[in-house]
Amino acid sequence: MTIEKVLYQTSVTTTGGREGHSSSEDGALDLNLATPKELGGKGGNGTNPEQLFAAGYSACFLSAMQLTASRAKVALPAQTKVTGKVGIGSIGEGFGIEVELVVDIPGVEHSIAQNIIDKAHEICPYSNATRGNIDVTLTVAE
């Protein structure tokens, strides 16, 4: 898939890997990284790539939901939220990730919410990037 016209591009530089530091070119992102104890690290005061991926995917997916809801003339409540759950584990000699997006749209009928989520999954850039590469589960919160 080739992007026809790049609308936005950014750059983040990381040093030190999972025990390092990441910062964006504009300074908006500036954070320490720490390997979770579950992956053999010390844990501590820092985020990790899985948390960053969960944040990026859930934010992007909620924006895609807002667009699809708008097109369907459905008002999403301000309390609408998407929780991204990212798991990492071994696959053969390497590692892989899996994602679950738990969507909570208070007061919206389940079938309407499911339709919004399905359409959002078709247009979300993260969904398009991961489709066919990792397991992504979409769950409507009850």
CSV table of C-alpha atoms in Angstrom, one decimal:
chain,number,residue,atom,x,y,z
A,1,MET,CA,0.0,0.0,0.0
A,2,THR,CA,1.5,3.3,-1.0
A,3,ILE,CA,0.3,6.6,0.5
A,4,GLU,CA,-0.8,9.0,-2.3
A,5,LYS,CA,0.0,12.2,-0.4
A,6,VAL,CA,1.7,12.4,3.0
A,7,LEU,CA,-0.4,14.8,5.2
A,8,TYR,CA,1.9,14.7,8.2
A,9,GLN,CA,5.2,13.3,9.1
A,10,THR,CA,7.1,13.3,12.4
A,11,SER,CA,10.4,11.9,13.8
A,12,VAL,CA,11.2,10.4,17.1
A,13,THR,CA,14.8,9.4,18.1
A,14,THR,CA,15.5,6.7,20.7
A,15,THR,CA,18.8,6.0,22.3
A,16,GLY,CA,19.5,3.0,24.7
A,17,GLY,CA,16.8,0.7,23.5
A,18,ARG,CA,14.3,-0.5,26.1
A,19,GLU,CA,16.4,1.1,28.9
A,20,GLY,CA,16.8,4.4,27.0
A,21,HIS,CA,15.2,7.7,26.1
A,22,SER,CA,12.9,8.8,23.3
A,23,SER,CA,12.3,12.3,22.1
A,24,SER,CA,10.4,13.9,19.2
A,25,GLU,CA,11.9,16.4,16.8
A,26,ASP,CA,9.5,19.1,18.1
A,27,GLY,CA,10.1,18.3,21.8
A,28,ALA,CA,6.4,17.3,22.5
A,29,LEU,CA,7.5,13.8,23.3
A,30,ASP,CA,10.4,13.4,25.7
A,31,LEU,CA,10.4,10.3,27.9
A,32,ASN,CA,12.4,7.6,29.6
A,33,LEU,CA,12.0,4.0,28.7
A,34,ALA,CA,12.2,1.0,31.1
A,35,THR,CA,11.9,-2.7,30.4
A,36,PRO,CA,9.1,-4.3,32.4
A,37,LYS,CA,10.0,-6.9,35.0
A,38,GLU,CA,8.0,-9.4,33.1
A,39,LEU,CA,10.5,-9.1,30.2
A,40,GLY,CA,13.5,-9.3,32.5
A,41,GLY,CA,14.0,-5.6,33.2
A,42,LYS,CA,14.0,-3.6,36.4
A,43,GLY,CA,10.7,-1.9,35.7
A,44,GLY,CA,10.8,1.6,37.2
A,45,ASN,CA,10.0,5.0,36.0
A,46,GLY,CA,9.7,4.8,32.3
A,47,THR,CA,7.3,3.6,29.6
A,48,ASN,CA,7.9,0.9,27.0
A,49,PRO,CA,7.2,0.3,23.4
A,50,GLU,CA,4.1,-1.8,24.1
A,51,GLN,CA,2.5,1.0,26.1
A,52,LEU,CA,3.4,3.5,23.4
A,53,PHE,CA,1.8,1.3,20.8
A,54,ALA,CA,-1.3,0.8,22.9
A,55,ALA,CA,-1.6,4.6,23.3
A,56,GLY,CA,-1.1,5.3,19.6
A,57,TYR,CA,-3.4,2.7,18.4
A,58,SER,CA,-6.2,3.5,20.8
A,59,ALA,CA,-6.0,7.2,20.1
A,60,CYS,CA,-6.0,6.7,16.4
A,61,PHE,CA,-8.8,4.2,16.5
A,62,LEU,CA,-11.0,6.5,18.5
A,63,SER,CA,-10.4,9.2,15.9
A,64,ALA,CA,-11.4,6.8,13.2
A,65,MET,CA,-14.6,6.0,15.2
A,66,GLN,CA,-15.4,9.7,15.5
A,67,LEU,CA,-15.1,10.0,11.7
A,68,THR,CA,-17.2,6.9,11.0
A,69,ALA,CA,-19.8,8.0,13.5
A,70,SER,CA,-20.0,11.4,12.0
A,71,ARG,CA,-20.5,9.9,8.5
A,72,ALA,CA,-23.3,7.8,10.0
A,73,LYS,CA,-24.8,10.8,11.7
A,74,VAL,CA,-24.3,9.2,15.2
A,75,ALA,CA,-23.2,11.4,18.0
A,76,LEU,CA,-20.5,9.7,20.1
A,77,PRO,CA,-20.7,10.7,23.8
A,78,ALA,CA,-17.8,12.6,25.3
A,79,GLN,CA,-17.2,9.6,27.6
A,80,THR,CA,-16.5,7.3,24.7
A,81,LYS,CA,-13.1,5.6,25.2
A,82,VAL,CA,-10.9,3.0,23.7
A,83,THR,CA,-8.5,0.9,25.8
A,84,GLY,CA,-5.6,-0.6,23.9
A,85,LYS,CA,-4.2,-3.8,25.4
A,86,VAL,CA,-0.9,-4.9,23.8
A,87,GLY,CA,0.7,-8.3,24.6
A,88,ILE,CA,4.2,-9.3,23.7
A,89,GLY,CA,5.4,-12.9,23.5
A,90,SER,CA,7.7,-15.3,21.7
A,91,ILE,CA,7.0,-16.6,18.1
A,92,GLY,CA,9.6,-19.1,17.1
A,93,GLU,CA,13.1,-17.5,17.5
A,94,GLY,CA,11.7,-13.9,17.8
A,95,PHE,CA,8.9,-11.9,19.3
A,96,GLY,CA,5.4,-10.8,18.3
A,97,ILE,CA,2.6,-8.6,19.6
A,98,GLU,CA,-1.1,-8.9,19.8
A,99,VAL,CA,-3.7,-6.2,20.4
A,100,GLU,CA,-7.2,-6.0,21.9
A,101,LEU,CA,-9.1,-2.7,21.6
A,102,VAL,CA,-11.9,-2.5,24.1
A,103,VAL,CA,-14.4,0.1,23.0
A,104,ASP,CA,-16.8,1.7,25.4
A,105,ILE,CA,-19.6,3.9,23.9
A,106,PRO,CA,-22.0,4.6,26.7
A,107,GLY,CA,-25.6,4.9,25.7
A,108,VAL,CA,-25.2,3.7,22.2
A,109,GLU,CA,-27.0,0.5,21.1
A,110,HIS,CA,-24.6,-2.5,20.7
A,111,SER,CA,-25.4,-3.1,17.0
A,112,ILE,CA,-24.8,0.6,16.2
A,113,ALA,CA,-21.5,0.6,18.2
A,114,GLN,CA,-20.4,-2.6,16.4
A,115,ASN,CA,-21.0,-1.0,13.0
A,116,ILE,CA,-19.0,2.1,14.0
A,117,ILE,CA,-16.1,0.0,15.2
A,118,ASP,CA,-16.1,-2.3,12.1
A,119,LYS,CA,-16.0,0.7,9.8
A,120,ALA,CA,-13.3,2.4,11.9
A,121,HIS,CA,-11.2,-0.7,11.7
A,122,GLU,CA,-11.4,-0.4,7.9
A,123,ILE,CA,-10.0,3.2,7.8
A,124,CYS,CA,-7.7,3.5,10.9
A,125,PRO,CA,-4.1,3.7,9.8
A,126,TYR,CA,-3.0,1.4,12.7
A,127,SER,CA,-5.6,-1.2,11.7
A,128,ASN,CA,-4.4,-1.0,8.1
A,129,ALA,CA,-0.7,-1.3,9.1
A,130,THR,CA,-1.4,-4.3,11.3
A,131,ARG,CA,-4.0,-6.1,9.2
A,132,GLY,CA,-2.8,-9.6,8.4
A,133,ASN,CA,0.4,-9.1,10.5
A,134,ILE,CA,-0.8,-9.4,14.1
A,135,ASP,CA,-3.9,-10.6,15.9
A,136,VAL,CA,-6.2,-7.6,16.6
A,137,THR,CA,-9.4,-8.2,18.6
A,138,LEU,CA,-12.1,-5.6,18.8
A,139,THR,CA,-14.4,-5.8,21.8
A,140,VAL,CA,-17.4,-3.7,22.7
A,141,ALA,CA,-17.5,-3.1,26.4
A,142,GLU,CA,-20.7,-4.2,28.1
